[in-house]
Coordinates of C-alpha atoms in Angstrom, one line a residue:
Chain A
M1 CA 111.7 159.4 58.0
T2 CA 112.0 162.8 59.8
G3 CA 114.9 164.1 61.8
N4 CA 115.6 162.4 64.8
D5 CA 113.3 163.7 67.5
W6 CA 110.9 165.2 64.9
V7 CA 107.9 163.4 64.4
T8 CA 106.1 164.5 61.6
V9 CA 102.5 164.1 61.1
A10 CA 100.3 163.7 57.3
L11 CA 96.6 165.1 57.9
P12 CA 94.3 165.0 55.3
K13 CA 93.0 167.6 53.3
G14 CA 89.1 168.0 53.2
R15 CA 86.2 166.3 55.0
L16 CA 88.4 164.1 57.7
L17 CA 90.4 167.7 59.2
E18 CA 87.9 168.5 60.8
P19 CA 87.0 165.6 63.4
T20 CA 91.1 165.1 63.2
E21 CA 91.8 168.3 64.4
A22 CA 89.3 167.6 67.4
L23 CA 90.8 164.2 68.1
L24 CA 94.6 165.9 68.1
A25 CA 93.3 168.6 70.6
R26 CA 92.2 165.8 73.0
A27 CA 94.9 163.9 72.4
G28 CA 97.1 167.2 73.7
L29 CA 98.6 168.0 70.1
E30 CA 97.0 171.5 68.8
V31 CA 100.0 172.2 66.2
A32 CA 97.4 171.0 63.9
A33 CA 95.2 174.4 64.8
G34 CA 96.9 176.5 62.4
L35 CA 96.6 174.4 59.1
G36 CA 94.3 176.0 57.1
D37 CA 93.9 176.8 53.2
R38 CA 97.0 178.4 52.9
T39 CA 99.9 177.3 55.7
M40 CA 99.9 173.2 54.8
L41 CA 103.1 173.4 57.4
A42 CA 102.7 173.7 61.1
E43 CA 105.0 172.9 64.1
D44 CA 104.7 173.0 67.4
P45 CA 108.9 173.4 68.4
A46 CA 108.0 172.4 72.3
R47 CA 106.7 169.2 71.5
R48 CA 109.3 168.8 68.3
V49 CA 106.0 167.9 66.6
R50 CA 105.1 168.9 63.0
A51 CA 101.9 168.4 60.8
V52 CA 101.8 168.4 57.1
L53 CA 98.2 169.0 55.4
A54 CA 97.8 166.9 52.5
R55 CA 95.6 165.3 49.4
P56 CA 93.8 162.3 51.2
A57 CA 95.2 160.3 48.6
D58 CA 98.4 161.3 49.3
V59 CA 99.0 161.0 52.3
P60 CA 99.6 156.9 52.4
T61 CA 103.1 158.1 50.6
Y62 CA 103.8 160.7 52.6
V63 CA 104.0 158.0 55.1
E64 CA 106.0 155.4 52.9
E65 CA 108.2 157.9 51.7
G66 CA 108.8 158.3 55.2
A67 CA 108.3 162.3 54.6
A68 CA 106.4 161.6 58.1
D69 CA 106.2 158.7 60.5
L70 CA 102.7 159.4 61.4
G71 CA 99.4 159.9 58.9
V72 CA 95.8 160.3 59.1
V73 CA 93.7 159.3 56.4
G74 CA 90.2 157.4 55.7
K75 CA 90.4 153.2 55.1
D76 CA 88.9 154.0 51.3
V77 CA 92.6 154.8 50.6
L78 CA 93.8 152.4 52.7
M79 CA 92.2 149.5 51.0
E80 CA 92.2 151.3 47.4
Q81 CA 95.9 151.6 47.6
E82 CA 97.2 148.9 49.6
P83 CA 100.2 150.8 50.9
A84 CA 103.8 149.4 52.8
I85 CA 102.6 151.3 56.3
L86 CA 101.1 150.0 59.5
E87 CA 97.5 151.0 60.7
V88 CA 97.9 151.6 63.9
L89 CA 95.0 152.8 65.7
D90 CA 91.3 153.2 64.3
L91 CA 90.4 156.5 65.1
G92 CA 86.6 156.1 64.9
V93 CA 86.2 159.6 63.3
G94 CA 84.4 160.2 60.0
A95 CA 82.1 157.1 59.8
C96 CA 80.8 156.1 56.4
R97 CA 80.3 153.5 54.5
M98 CA 81.4 152.2 51.1
V99 CA 78.8 151.0 49.0
L100 CA 77.8 149.6 45.8
A101 CA 74.5 151.7 44.7
A102 CA 72.4 151.7 41.7
P103 CA 69.3 154.3 39.5
L104 CA 66.1 153.8 41.9
A105 CA 64.8 152.9 38.7
T106 CA 66.2 149.7 37.9
A107 CA 67.8 148.6 41.3
G108 CA 64.1 148.9 43.5
E109 CA 62.8 150.2 46.7
K110 CA 63.5 146.9 48.4
A111 CA 67.3 147.1 47.0
S112 CA 69.4 144.2 48.5
P113 CA 72.5 142.7 47.5
D114 CA 71.2 140.3 45.5
T115 CA 69.5 143.4 43.5
A116 CA 73.1 143.3 42.6
R117 CA 72.8 140.1 40.3
W118 CA 69.7 141.5 37.7
L119 CA 71.0 145.0 37.5
P120 CA 70.3 145.7 34.0
S121 CA 73.9 146.6 31.8
A122 CA 72.7 146.6 28.7
G123 CA 74.5 143.0 27.5
R124 CA 77.7 144.5 28.2
G125 CA 78.1 143.3 31.6
L126 CA 77.9 146.1 34.7
R127 CA 79.3 149.0 34.0
V128 CA 80.7 150.8 37.5
A129 CA 82.1 154.0 38.1
T130 CA 84.0 154.6 41.2
C131 CA 87.0 156.8 42.3
Y132 CA 88.2 153.5 43.9
P133 CA 88.8 150.8 40.9
R134 CA 90.6 148.6 42.6
V135 CA 88.5 147.5 45.7
T136 CA 85.5 148.0 43.2
E137 CA 87.3 145.4 40.7
A138 CA 87.7 143.0 43.3
Y139 CA 84.4 143.3 44.5
L140 CA 83.3 142.1 41.2
R141 CA 85.1 139.7 41.1
R142 CA 84.4 138.5 44.8
R143 CA 81.1 138.5 44.0
G144 CA 81.3 136.9 40.7
L145 CA 80.0 140.1 38.6
P146 CA 80.4 140.5 34.9
G147 CA 81.8 143.8 34.7
A148 CA 83.8 147.0 33.6
V149 CA 85.2 149.4 36.0
I150 CA 85.3 153.1 35.3
R151 CA 87.6 155.3 36.9
L152 CA 86.3 159.1 37.7
S153 CA 87.9 161.4 40.0
G154 CA 85.5 162.9 41.8
N155 CA 81.2 163.4 41.3
V156 CA 80.5 160.2 40.8
E157 CA 76.9 160.0 41.5
L158 CA 76.0 161.7 38.5
A159 CA 77.6 158.5 36.3
P160 CA 74.1 156.7 36.3
R161 CA 72.3 159.8 35.4
A162 CA 74.6 160.6 32.3
G163 CA 74.3 157.4 30.8
L164 CA 78.1 156.6 32.3
A165 CA 77.3 153.9 34.4
D166 CA 74.9 151.2 35.6
A167 CA 75.5 151.3 39.4
V168 CA 78.4 153.3 41.2
V169 CA 80.6 152.2 44.1
D170 CA 81.1 155.6 46.2
L171 CA 81.2 156.9 50.3
V172 CA 78.1 157.3 51.8
A173 CA 77.8 159.1 55.3
T174 CA 74.0 159.9 55.4
G175 CA 72.7 158.6 52.5
R176 CA 71.3 162.6 50.6
T177 CA 73.3 162.6 48.4
L178 CA 72.2 159.3 47.1
A179 CA 68.7 160.3 47.5
A180 CA 69.3 163.2 45.3
N181 CA 70.7 161.8 43.1
G182 CA 67.7 158.7 42.5
L183 CA 70.0 156.0 43.8
V184 CA 69.7 153.5 46.2
E185 CA 72.3 151.5 48.5
V186 CA 72.7 147.8 46.7
E187 CA 74.9 146.3 49.1
E188 CA 77.5 147.7 51.5
I189 CA 81.2 146.9 50.9
A190 CA 83.4 148.3 53.5
A191 CA 82.9 150.4 57.0
V192 CA 85.6 152.9 56.4
T193 CA 86.9 155.4 59.4
A194 CA 89.8 157.7 59.5
R195 CA 92.7 155.4 60.6
L196 CA 95.7 156.4 61.8
V197 CA 99.0 155.2 60.0
A198 CA 103.0 154.5 60.4
N199 CA 106.2 154.0 58.5
P200 CA 106.9 150.6 59.6
V201 CA 110.5 151.6 59.9
S202 CA 110.2 154.9 62.0
F203 CA 107.2 153.0 64.5
R204 CA 110.5 150.5 65.0
L205 CA 113.3 153.1 65.4
K206 CA 111.6 155.8 66.8
H207 CA 109.1 153.7 69.3
G208 CA 109.8 155.7 72.7
R209 CA 108.9 159.1 70.8
L210 CA 105.9 157.4 68.5
A211 CA 104.4 155.3 71.4
P212 CA 103.4 158.3 74.0
L213 CA 101.3 159.9 70.9
V214 CA 99.6 157.0 70.0
Q215 CA 98.8 156.2 73.5
A216 CA 97.2 159.9 74.1
L217 CA 95.4 159.5 70.3
R218 CA 94.3 156.3 71.7
Q219 CA 91.9 157.2 74.6
A220 CA 90.9 160.8 72.6
A221 CA 89.4 158.4 70.0
A222 CA 88.1 155.4 72.6
A223 CA 86.5 159.2 74.1
G224 CA 85.2 160.1 71.2
R225 CA 83.0 156.7 70.8
K226 CA 82.1 156.4 74.1
E227 CA 80.4 160.6 73.5
K228 CA 79.1 159.7 70.3
R229 CA 77.2 156.2 72.1
R230 CA 75.9 158.6 74.7
A231 CA 74.8 160.3 72.6
L232 CA 73.1 158.2 70.3
A233 CA 71.6 156.6 73.3
Chain B
M1 CA 133.8 172.5 27.1
V2 CA 131.3 170.3 28.4
L3 CA 129.2 166.5 27.4
A4 CA 125.7 167.2 26.2
R5 CA 123.5 165.6 24.6
A6 CA 124.1 164.9 20.4
D7 CA 120.9 166.9 18.6
T8 CA 120.5 164.2 15.6
P9 CA 116.3 163.4 15.9
D10 CA 117.0 161.0 13.5
L11 CA 118.6 158.5 15.9
P12 CA 116.7 158.8 18.9
L13 CA 118.4 158.0 22.3
A14 CA 117.3 154.5 24.4
S15 CA 115.2 156.3 27.6
L16 CA 115.6 154.9 31.0
P17 CA 112.5 152.8 31.6
E18 CA 111.0 153.4 34.8
G19 CA 112.4 152.0 38.1
F20 CA 115.8 151.7 36.8
R21 CA 119.2 154.5 37.2
D22 CA 122.3 154.5 35.5
Y23 CA 125.0 155.2 38.0
A24 CA 127.2 158.1 37.1
P25 CA 131.4 158.0 38.2
G26 CA 130.0 159.7 41.7
L27 CA 127.6 157.6 42.6
A28 CA 129.0 154.1 41.0
E29 CA 132.1 154.9 43.2
A30 CA 130.2 155.3 46.7
K31 CA 127.9 151.9 45.6
R32 CA 131.5 150.4 44.8
R33 CA 133.1 151.7 47.9
V34 CA 130.0 150.6 50.0
E35 CA 129.6 147.0 48.0
D36 CA 133.8 146.8 48.9
R37 CA 133.6 147.4 52.5
L38 CA 130.5 144.9 53.4
L39 CA 132.3 142.2 50.7
G40 CA 135.5 142.8 52.8
E41 CA 133.6 141.8 56.0
F42 CA 131.8 138.9 54.8
R43 CA 135.2 137.5 53.5
A44 CA 137.0 138.4 56.8
W45 CA 134.2 135.7 58.7
G46 CA 135.0 133.2 56.5
Y47 CA 132.6 133.8 53.2
R48 CA 133.7 132.7 49.7
E49 CA 132.3 135.0 47.2
V50 CA 129.8 132.8 44.5
L51 CA 128.0 134.8 41.3
P52 CA 124.7 132.9 40.1
A53 CA 122.9 133.4 36.6
T54 CA 121.1 136.4 35.8
L55 CA 118.1 134.7 35.0
E56 CA 115.9 131.9 35.9
T57 CA 113.8 129.7 34.8
R58 CA 111.9 129.0 37.9
P59 CA 111.8 132.1 40.3
D60 CA 107.9 130.9 41.3
V61 CA 109.4 128.7 44.1
G62 CA 107.6 129.3 47.1
D63 CA 104.0 130.5 47.0
G64 CA 103.8 132.7 44.5
Q65 CA 105.0 136.2 46.5
W66 CA 106.5 136.8 43.4
D67 CA 103.1 136.9 41.4
G68 CA 103.2 140.0 39.3
R69 CA 106.6 141.3 39.7
L70 CA 109.1 139.2 37.9
F71 CA 110.1 141.0 34.5
R72 CA 109.8 137.7 32.9
V73 CA 112.1 137.0 29.5
V74 CA 111.2 134.6 26.4
G75 CA 114.5 132.6 25.3
G76 CA 115.8 131.5 22.5
G77 CA 113.1 128.8 21.7
G78 CA 110.6 130.0 23.4
Q79 CA 111.6 129.1 26.8
N80 CA 110.0 131.3 30.1
L81 CA 112.2 132.6 31.9
A82 CA 112.7 135.6 34.5
L83 CA 115.3 137.8 35.8
R84 CA 116.2 136.5 39.1
P85 CA 114.0 138.6 42.0
D86 CA 116.0 137.7 44.9
L87 CA 119.6 135.9 45.8
T88 CA 118.0 133.4 48.3
L89 CA 116.5 131.5 45.8
A90 CA 119.2 131.3 43.2
V91 CA 121.6 129.9 46.0
A92 CA 119.1 127.1 46.5
R93 CA 119.1 126.7 43.0
M94 CA 123.0 126.7 42.9
A95 CA 123.6 124.2 46.1
G96 CA 121.9 121.6 44.1
G97 CA 124.3 122.7 41.6
S98 CA 127.6 123.8 41.1
L99 CA 127.7 123.8 44.9
A100 CA 127.0 120.3 45.0
G101 CA 129.9 118.0 46.5
W102 CA 131.2 121.0 49.2
P103 CA 132.0 119.8 52.8
L104 CA 129.9 121.6 55.1
P105 CA 129.0 124.3 56.6
V106 CA 129.1 126.3 53.6
R107 CA 129.0 129.7 53.8
I108 CA 129.1 132.1 51.0
C109 CA 128.3 135.3 49.3
I110 CA 126.7 137.7 46.8
L111 CA 127.1 141.0 45.8
A112 CA 124.5 141.3 42.5
N113 CA 121.1 143.2 41.6
V114 CA 118.1 141.9 41.6
F115 CA 115.2 142.8 39.5
R116 CA 111.3 143.2 41.0
D117 CA 108.8 145.0 38.9
A118 CA 106.8 147.9 40.9
P119 CA 103.6 149.6 41.1
A120 CA 104.1 152.9 38.5
H121 CA 105.1 156.3 40.0
R122 CA 106.0 155.4 43.5
G123 CA 109.6 156.0 43.1
R124 CA 110.0 152.8 43.1
A125 CA 113.5 151.7 42.4
R126 CA 113.2 148.0 40.0
E127 CA 116.5 146.8 39.8
V128 CA 118.0 146.9 43.6
F129 CA 121.9 146.0 44.4
Q130 CA 121.9 143.5 46.7
A131 CA 124.4 141.9 49.5
G132 CA 123.9 138.9 50.7
A133 CA 125.2 135.7 53.0
E134 CA 124.5 132.4 53.0
L135 CA 125.3 129.7 55.9
I136 CA 124.5 126.5 54.5
G137 CA 124.3 123.2 56.1
A138 CA 123.9 124.1 60.3
G139 CA 120.6 124.4 61.6
E140 CA 121.4 125.5 65.3
P141 CA 120.9 128.8 66.6
W142 CA 124.4 129.7 66.5
A143 CA 124.4 129.9 62.5
D144 CA 121.4 132.2 62.6
A145 CA 123.3 134.7 65.1
E146 CA 126.3 133.7 63.2
V147 CA 124.6 135.8 60.3
I148 CA 122.4 138.2 61.5
A149 CA 126.1 139.5 63.6
L150 CA 128.0 139.1 60.7
A151 CA 125.0 140.9 59.1
A152 CA 124.9 143.7 61.5
S153 CA 128.9 144.1 61.4
S154 CA 129.2 144.5 57.8
L155 CA 126.7 147.3 58.2
R156 CA 129.1 148.7 60.7
A157 CA 132.0 148.4 58.1
A158 CA 130.3 149.6 55.4
G159 CA 129.9 153.4 57.6
V160 CA 126.3 152.9 59.0
R161 CA 125.8 153.7 62.1
R162 CA 122.1 154.0 63.3
F163 CA 120.2 150.9 62.7
R164 CA 117.9 148.1 64.8
V165 CA 118.0 144.5 64.2
G166 CA 113.7 143.4 65.4
V167 CA 114.4 139.5 64.9
G168 CA 111.4 136.9 64.8
H169 CA 110.7 133.3 64.1
V170 CA 107.9 131.8 61.9
G171 CA 107.0 129.3 64.2
L172 CA 106.7 131.9 67.0
V173 CA 103.4 133.1 64.7
S174 CA 102.6 129.8 62.8
G175 CA 103.1 127.6 66.1
A176 CA 101.1 130.0 68.9
L177 CA 98.2 129.7 66.1
E178 CA 98.5 126.0 66.0
A179 CA 97.9 125.9 69.6
E180 CA 94.2 124.9 70.9
G181 CA 91.1 127.1 70.7
V182 CA 92.6 128.9 67.4
S183 CA 90.1 128.2 64.5
R184 CA 91.0 128.8 60.7
A185 CA 89.7 131.9 60.3
V186 CA 91.5 133.8 63.1
R187 CA 94.3 132.2 61.8
E188 CA 94.0 133.7 57.9
E189 CA 93.2 136.5 59.2
V190 CA 96.2 136.9 61.5
W191 CA 98.2 136.2 58.4
R192 CA 96.8 138.2 56.6
A193 CA 96.6 141.1 59.2
L194 CA 100.6 140.3 59.9
R195 CA 101.4 140.6 56.3
R196 CA 99.6 144.3 55.9
G197 CA 100.7 146.0 58.8
D198 CA 97.4 146.1 59.6
L199 CA 97.3 146.3 63.6
V200 CA 93.8 147.2 63.7
A201 CA 92.3 144.2 62.1
L202 CA 94.7 142.3 64.3
D203 CA 93.8 144.1 67.5
R204 CA 90.0 143.1 66.7
V205 CA 90.6 139.5 65.7
L206 CA 92.9 139.2 69.0
T207 CA 91.3 140.8 71.7
G208 CA 88.0 139.5 70.2
G209 CA 88.1 136.7 73.0
A210 CA 88.7 134.5 69.1
A211 CA 92.3 133.7 70.3
P212 CA 93.9 133.2 73.9
S213 CA 95.1 136.5 75.5
W214 CA 99.3 135.7 75.3
L215 CA 99.1 135.6 71.3
A216 CA 97.3 139.6 71.8
D217 CA 100.1 140.0 73.8
L218 CA 102.8 138.5 71.5
L219 CA 101.9 140.1 68.5
L220 CA 100.4 143.7 69.0
G221 CA 103.6 144.5 70.7
A222 CA 105.4 145.6 66.7
G223 CA 108.1 148.2 67.5
R224 CA 108.4 147.4 71.2
F225 CA 112.1 145.7 70.6
R226 CA 111.9 143.2 73.8
S227 CA 116.4 142.7 74.4
D228 CA 115.7 141.9 78.1
P229 CA 116.5 138.2 78.8
A230 CA 113.9 138.4 81.3
W231 CA 111.0 138.8 79.1
I232 CA 112.4 136.5 76.4
G233 CA 112.7 134.0 79.0
G234 CA 109.6 134.3 80.5
L235 CA 107.8 133.9 76.6
V236 CA 109.0 131.0 76.9
D237 CA 107.8 129.7 79.9
R238 CA 104.1 131.7 79.4
L239 CA 103.6 129.4 75.5
P240 CA 101.7 126.7 75.9
P241 CA 104.5 123.3 74.7
G242 CA 104.9 123.1 71.0
R243 CA 106.2 124.7 67.9
A244 CA 105.7 127.9 69.2
R245 CA 107.7 127.6 72.8
A246 CA 110.0 125.7 70.8
A247 CA 110.7 128.8 68.4
A248 CA 110.6 131.0 71.7
A249 CA 113.7 129.0 73.4
D250 CA 115.1 129.0 69.4
L251 CA 115.1 132.7 69.5
K252 CA 116.0 132.9 73.5
A253 CA 118.8 131.2 72.2
V254 CA 119.8 133.8 69.1
V255 CA 119.1 136.8 71.7
E256 CA 121.8 135.6 74.1
L257 CA 124.6 134.1 71.4
L258 CA 123.5 137.8 70.4
G259 CA 124.4 139.2 73.6
G260 CA 128.0 137.5 73.2
W261 CA 128.9 139.7 70.0
G262 CA 128.4 142.6 71.4
L263 CA 125.1 143.4 69.5
G264 CA 122.8 143.5 72.6
G265 CA 121.2 146.6 72.2
Q266 CA 121.1 146.5 68.9
V267 CA 119.6 143.2 68.7
A268 CA 116.1 142.3 70.0
V269 CA 112.9 140.2 69.7
D270 CA 110.2 141.9 67.8
P271 CA 107.4 138.7 67.0
G272 CA 105.9 141.0 64.5
V273 CA 108.8 140.4 62.4
T274 CA 107.9 137.5 60.5
R275 CA 109.1 138.2 56.5
D276 CA 106.3 138.4 53.7
L277 CA 108.7 135.3 51.8
G278 CA 107.0 131.8 51.7
Y279 CA 110.6 130.2 52.1
Y280 CA 111.2 130.7 55.5
S281 CA 111.1 128.4 58.4
G282 CA 112.9 129.7 61.7
P283 CA 114.1 132.7 62.8
V284 CA 113.8 135.8 60.8
F285 CA 115.2 139.7 61.3
E286 CA 115.0 142.3 59.6
I287 CA 117.2 145.9 59.6
Y288 CA 116.3 149.5 60.0
A289 CA 118.4 151.8 59.5
E290 CA 117.7 155.6 60.5
G291 CA 117.2 157.5 57.5
V292 CA 115.6 154.9 55.4
P293 CA 112.0 154.1 55.1
T294 CA 111.9 150.7 53.9
P295 CA 113.9 148.3 55.8
V296 CA 118.0 148.7 54.2
G297 CA 118.2 144.4 55.0
G298 CA 116.8 141.4 56.6
G299 CA 117.0 137.5 56.0
G300 CA 116.6 134.3 57.6
R301 CA 116.4 130.7 58.1
Y302 CA 115.2 129.0 54.8
D303 CA 115.4 125.3 55.8
G304 CA 114.1 123.3 53.2
L305 CA 114.5 125.2 50.7
V306 CA 118.2 124.0 49.9
A307 CA 118.4 119.9 49.4
L308 CA 121.2 117.5 49.8
D309 CA 120.9 114.1 47.9
G310 CA 117.3 114.7 48.5
R311 CA 117.1 115.3 52.0
P312 CA 116.3 119.4 53.1
L313 CA 119.7 121.1 54.2
P314 CA 118.9 123.5 57.4
A315 CA 120.5 127.1 55.8
T316 CA 119.8 130.8 56.7
G317 CA 121.1 134.1 55.0
F318 CA 120.3 137.6 54.5
A319 CA 120.3 140.6 51.8
L320 CA 121.7 143.6 52.5
G321 CA 119.9 146.7 50.3
V322 CA 122.8 148.6 48.8
T323 CA 120.9 150.8 46.6
E324 CA 119.2 151.5 50.4
L325 CA 122.1 152.1 51.8
L326 CA 124.2 154.4 50.0
P327 CA 122.2 157.9 51.5
V328 CA 122.9 157.0 55.2
V329 CA 126.6 155.8 54.5
E330 CA 128.9 157.9 57.1
D331 CA 132.3 158.8 55.9
N332 CA 132.1 157.8 52.1
G333 CA 135.5 158.5 52.3
A334 CA 135.4 160.0 47.8
A335 CA 138.4 160.6 46.5
P336 CA 139.7 163.0 44.1
A337 CA 138.6 162.1 40.4
L338 CA 142.7 162.3 39.3
D339 CA 145.7 162.5 41.7
Y340 CA 147.8 163.9 38.6
L341 CA 147.3 165.3 35.0
V342 CA 150.3 165.2 32.8
L343 CA 150.1 167.6 30.1
V344 CA 152.3 167.0 27.6
E345 CA 153.8 169.6 25.0
G346 CA 155.3 169.5 21.8
G347 CA 156.3 165.1 21.1
R348 CA 157.5 164.7 24.7
H349 CA 154.6 161.8 25.2
A350 CA 157.0 158.9 25.5
T351 CA 159.3 160.4 28.5
A352 CA 156.0 161.6 30.2
A353 CA 153.9 158.2 29.5
R354 CA 157.0 156.6 31.3
L355 CA 156.4 159.1 34.2
A356 CA 153.0 158.8 34.4
Q357 CA 153.3 155.3 34.6
S358 CA 155.7 155.3 37.6
L359 CA 152.6 157.4 39.9
R360 CA 150.4 154.8 38.9
R361 CA 152.7 152.5 40.2
R362 CA 153.1 154.5 43.4
G363 CA 149.1 154.0 43.7
F364 CA 147.8 158.1 42.0
R365 CA 145.6 158.0 39.8
V366 CA 147.0 159.9 37.2
A367 CA 146.2 160.6 33.6
L368 CA 147.8 161.9 30.2
E369 CA 147.5 164.0 27.3
P370 CA 148.7 166.1 25.2
L371 CA 148.5 170.1 25.8
V372 CA 145.9 171.7 23.1
G373 CA 145.2 175.3 23.0
A374 CA 145.1 177.7 26.6
L375 CA 146.7 176.2 29.0
E376 CA 144.3 178.8 31.7
E377 CA 141.3 176.6 29.8
R378 CA 142.5 173.5 30.1
L379 CA 143.2 174.3 34.2
E380 CA 140.0 175.6 34.5
R381 CA 138.6 172.5 33.1
A382 CA 141.2 170.4 35.4
S383 CA 139.1 172.1 38.5
A384 CA 136.0 171.0 37.5
Q385 CA 137.2 167.7 37.2
G386 CA 138.4 167.4 40.4
V387 CA 142.2 167.3 39.5
R388 CA 144.7 167.4 42.4
R389 CA 148.1 168.5 41.1
V390 CA 148.8 169.4 37.4
L391 CA 151.7 168.4 35.6
V392 CA 152.6 170.4 32.5
Y393 CA 155.5 167.9 30.6
G394 CA 157.8 170.5 27.9
T395 CA 160.9 171.1 26.3
G396 CA 162.2 172.3 29.5
G397 CA 160.8 169.7 31.6
Y398 CA 158.2 168.9 33.8
R399 CA 156.4 171.8 36.0
E400 CA 153.8 172.4 37.4
V401 CA 150.7 174.4 37.9
T402 CA 148.0 175.6 40.3
P403 CA 144.6 174.0 39.1
A404 CA 142.3 175.9 41.3
S405 CA 142.2 177.6 44.2
A406 CA 142.4 175.9 47.9
E407 CA 138.6 176.5 48.2
R408 CA 137.5 175.6 44.8
A409 CA 139.1 172.4 46.0
A410 CA 137.5 172.2 48.9
A411 CA 134.6 172.5 47.5
W412 CA 135.3 169.2 45.2
G413 CA 135.7 166.7 48.2
I414 CA 139.2 167.2 47.5
H415 CA 141.7 167.2 50.3

């Protein structure tokens, strides 16, 4: 937990940073604007808010260990790590889906959840490449699919073409990366958005300080959702 | 001359397993000081010290809450054993064994270590020292209030100033979920969300129309410490008759009693506190201390875990994490390592030993050594060792020499 009345927020580098910054700005917090490639820490002394930039998979650790009171992180990371922290808000930004995908050649154009059962696996069980081994393991168990999880650190979509795996579990936003690699979606495992998380002890001891921030972010997220719906209509 | 690891490649030293640590003198003493203060307070409230066995045969009582977190040990006869994962289970076992026949209520306390496996590389301790107290044989709110007040009072005695206690009630949530209009699916989802601290899922389940609105109001207030007696009184009236309302009435009584203990400001109702150990049955609580990222303690009522002649006995208690408290204990009262170092010159050992003994009897910490080599060099080490005064005992009686400048002494915490 950080010093008495300062609030530290851990923000994720990468694809979630820009929409998160926009959301924070909408909630009246400009502190994140100072963060960039080389600036990992920014402070707003007037509001007594500090932002730390971390790798997305490290955000839960910052929050769990109390180095940050709040954090912004994708639901995918929370599902994989199951950290002992509070998931406070669905921020609605960074929307994408976690899916099981397989090569078009084996899954076919009309791939459906049932397809998973018939995916060729050369008699040794389905080999699934992913950055989310725990989620994938749980998914295979839930679906009763015999298989093995192959843990990768990135570029998962290449694994089937390289002969490393029969299928992948990965995040999809537009589906373009999947298509470019000759993959089709077989089944959606989860819908993913950015979440506001909190250290459970901070959340209780600093509630007076955190509640207005959470409320501002709740309103900003709701306004963002409304805008998106209008844009779609 | 300082201590260093021997360079003997054919005799490798055992390395420390992850999540375990050795306590060097400063840390071991700080830990003992905290324990002494906690134990002093427990004793002052009439709690008698017990010490349970380190190994358990059935640590999985309950609903598998220790699955995958036990350190298993195979006994001599191939018997499956485990290092104790918590103290409450051990107390329940003792109640049916070595404590059987004691007149009720029984007040006991324990200082002991517990062992829990944890994910690798997350900086989690796997051996933690706990201080716990249990009140067995009293089922009324005064007993719940007593253990909560004792937990708070002993924390203060240990030197922890900034902390708060959140009190919930297992029956409040489970009773509320049993109320009409809540499907089994919703009930399970609520428990899962509460256990995981997933307020997003909780909000989705509770505000989707699948549950009465008072339930959302009750559970989505995590972190909103409510100590206002009017709110707690109103809670009783708002809940439908049944288990939930009885639980709220229970909570109200406990909070009122705690006000009488002068703890009104530090204790508040937090219905989201449910503790995820399956054996809890009534009021439960968690303690949050500023500067520690996880709760420093908690406990609650566990009626049914302890039995008397086959009849379940009411019981309530708590455990405080001594290991977690160490960094936030104020005024840790560190003493110099040594008050006197007596250095003996030339065969005057017997007389010097008598001098050392008489100083020790007067409460000083004294070490006695023959003076070997240069006095200057020994004095330098004495100052690094935190020695306050050095006496050199020679043929002409003893003389005091200064081991260090005042600043050096101050830097070592010596006053």
